[in-house]
């Protein structure tokens, strides 16, 4: 099973935590490929309104997807969808997965940026099969003293959908925690 290798993260303690350079293979020895989030500027809301003590708005992911797919005329391929306590980011794969277009869903409004060159695994929203009521429950118990900054969904390049959270530890530093659809903690890796 492919996993993510993280070579860099930007603005971890800020509102939006989008992976900057990830591969479709999370093993430490994997060669890094460019993901859409590494080439598309992170979209954020007002930093003074981060909601750092709140959980990501998982219930807004299907709402954001429905709004975007209605605007674009049907189901889309995504490199990544992520949610913070305030917003949902959707990275749409265009031109056979060679371009990522970043969309931001905030307070019921969609905005986008021009597409950027990208590569990586993709998925369709219908493939994301997680229960928003359950997916974060185990990580909050199994990895104590963390603040979940964002929840992400991305394609692994082999037809699978991967889930995870980016979190800050009360002891300092950032963590990338890969989850199963049922919330099972699969791995915990430090983020630099």
Short mmCIF file of N, CA, C and O in Angstrom, two decimals, residues 55-58 130-142 146 148 150-152 164-165 179-185:
data_model
loop_
_atom_site.label_atom_id
_atom_site.label_comp_id
_atom_site.label_asym_id
_atom_site.label_seq_id
_atom_site.Cartn_x
_atom_site.Cartn_y
_atom_site.Cartn_z
N UNK A 55 -12.56 21.42 15.88
CA UNK A 55 -12.25 20.34 14.95
C UNK A 55 -12.56 20.77 13.52
O UNK A 55 -13.39 21.65 13.29
N UNK A 56 -11.94 20.12 12.54
CA UNK A 56 -12.25 20.42 11.14
C UNK A 56 -13.74 20.18 10.85
O UNK A 56 -14.37 19.30 11.43
N UNK A 57 -14.26 20.95 9.92
CA UNK A 57 -15.68 20.90 9.58
C UNK A 57 -15.95 19.79 8.55
O UNK A 57 -16.29 20.03 7.40
N UNK A 58 -15.85 18.55 9.00
CA UNK A 58 -16.00 17.40 8.12
C UNK A 58 -17.38 17.35 7.48
O UNK A 58 -17.51 16.88 6.35
N UNK A 130 -15.96 7.72 4.37
CA UNK A 130 -15.64 7.84 5.79
C UNK A 130 -16.86 8.42 6.50
O UNK A 130 -17.67 9.11 5.90
N UNK A 131 -16.96 8.13 7.76
CA UNK A 131 -18.07 8.65 8.57
C UNK A 131 -17.55 9.85 9.35
O UNK A 131 -16.70 9.71 10.22
N UNK A 132 -18.04 11.06 9.05
CA UNK A 132 -17.55 12.26 9.73
C UNK A 132 -17.74 12.21 11.25
O UNK A 132 -17.02 12.87 11.99
N UNK A 133 -18.68 11.41 11.71
CA UNK A 133 -18.94 11.29 13.14
C UNK A 133 -17.93 10.38 13.83
O UNK A 133 -17.78 10.43 15.04
N UNK A 134 -17.24 9.53 13.07
CA UNK A 134 -16.37 8.50 13.64
C UNK A 134 -14.89 8.72 13.33
O UNK A 134 -14.04 8.40 14.15
N UNK A 135 -14.56 9.24 12.16
CA UNK A 135 -13.19 9.22 11.66
C UNK A 135 -12.18 9.89 12.58
O UNK A 135 -11.03 9.48 12.62
N UNK A 136 -12.57 10.88 13.36
CA UNK A 136 -11.63 11.55 14.26
C UNK A 136 -11.67 11.01 15.69
O UNK A 136 -10.81 11.36 16.50
N UNK A 137 -12.63 10.16 16.00
CA UNK A 137 -12.81 9.73 17.39
C UNK A 137 -11.61 8.96 17.94
O UNK A 137 -11.21 9.18 19.09
N UNK A 138 -11.03 8.08 17.15
CA UNK A 138 -9.93 7.25 17.67
C UNK A 138 -8.63 8.04 17.79
O UNK A 138 -7.87 7.83 18.72
N UNK A 139 -8.37 8.94 16.85
CA UNK A 139 -7.12 9.71 16.93
C UNK A 139 -7.12 10.60 18.16
O UNK A 139 -6.08 10.80 18.79
N UNK A 140 -8.26 11.12 18.53
CA UNK A 140 -8.33 11.98 19.72
C UNK A 140 -8.06 11.19 21.00
O UNK A 140 -7.56 11.73 21.97
N UNK A 141 -8.37 9.88 20.97
CA UNK A 141 -8.11 9.01 22.11
C UNK A 141 -6.71 8.41 22.06
O UNK A 141 -5.98 8.41 23.06
N UNK A 142 -6.32 7.93 20.87
CA UNK A 142 -5.04 7.21 20.72
C UNK A 142 -3.82 8.12 20.71
O UNK A 142 -2.71 7.67 21.03
N UNK A 146 -3.18 16.55 21.41
CA UNK A 146 -2.96 17.16 20.10
C UNK A 146 -4.10 18.12 19.79
O UNK A 146 -5.19 18.02 20.35
N UNK A 148 -6.03 19.10 16.38
CA UNK A 148 -6.17 18.76 14.97
C UNK A 148 -6.37 20.05 14.19
O UNK A 148 -7.32 20.79 14.43
N UNK A 150 -6.11 20.16 10.57
CA UNK A 150 -6.85 19.89 9.35
C UNK A 150 -7.00 18.39 9.14
O UNK A 150 -6.22 17.59 9.67
N UNK A 151 -8.01 18.03 8.39
CA UNK A 151 -8.29 16.66 7.97
C UNK A 151 -8.13 16.64 6.46
O UNK A 151 -8.58 17.56 5.78
N UNK A 152 -7.47 15.60 5.91
CA UNK A 152 -7.30 15.54 4.47
C UNK A 152 -7.72 14.19 3.90
O UNK A 152 -7.72 13.18 4.59
N UNK A 164 -6.27 11.42 6.61
CA UNK A 164 -5.33 11.75 7.66
C UNK A 164 -5.61 13.10 8.26
O UNK A 164 -6.50 13.83 7.81
N UNK A 165 -4.87 13.41 9.30
CA UNK A 165 -4.97 14.72 9.93
C UNK A 165 -3.56 15.29 10.12
O UNK A 165 -2.59 14.55 10.26
N UNK A 179 -5.02 7.92 8.81
CA UNK A 179 -6.17 7.24 9.40
C UNK A 179 -6.81 6.29 8.41
O UNK A 179 -6.77 6.53 7.20
N UNK A 180 -7.48 5.28 8.94
CA UNK A 180 -8.37 4.46 8.13
C UNK A 180 -9.72 5.15 8.04
O UNK A 180 -10.00 6.08 8.80
N UNK A 181 -10.57 4.70 7.15
CA UNK A 181 -11.90 5.29 7.00
C UNK A 181 -12.71 5.17 8.28
O UNK A 181 -13.58 6.00 8.56
N UNK A 182 -12.40 4.16 9.09
CA UNK A 182 -13.09 3.96 10.37
C UNK A 182 -12.43 4.72 11.51
O UNK A 182 -12.83 4.60 12.66
N UNK A 183 -11.39 5.51 11.21
CA UNK A 183 -10.70 6.29 12.22
C UNK A 183 -9.50 5.62 12.83
O UNK A 183 -8.79 6.22 13.64
N UNK A 184 -9.23 4.37 12.47
CA UNK A 184 -8.06 3.66 12.99
C UNK A 184 -6.78 4.44 12.68
O UNK A 184 -6.58 4.86 11.54
N UNK A 185 -5.94 4.63 13.69
CA UNK A 185 -4.67 5.31 13.49
C UNK A 185 -3.71 4.32 12.84
O UNK A 185 -3.37 3.30 13.43
#
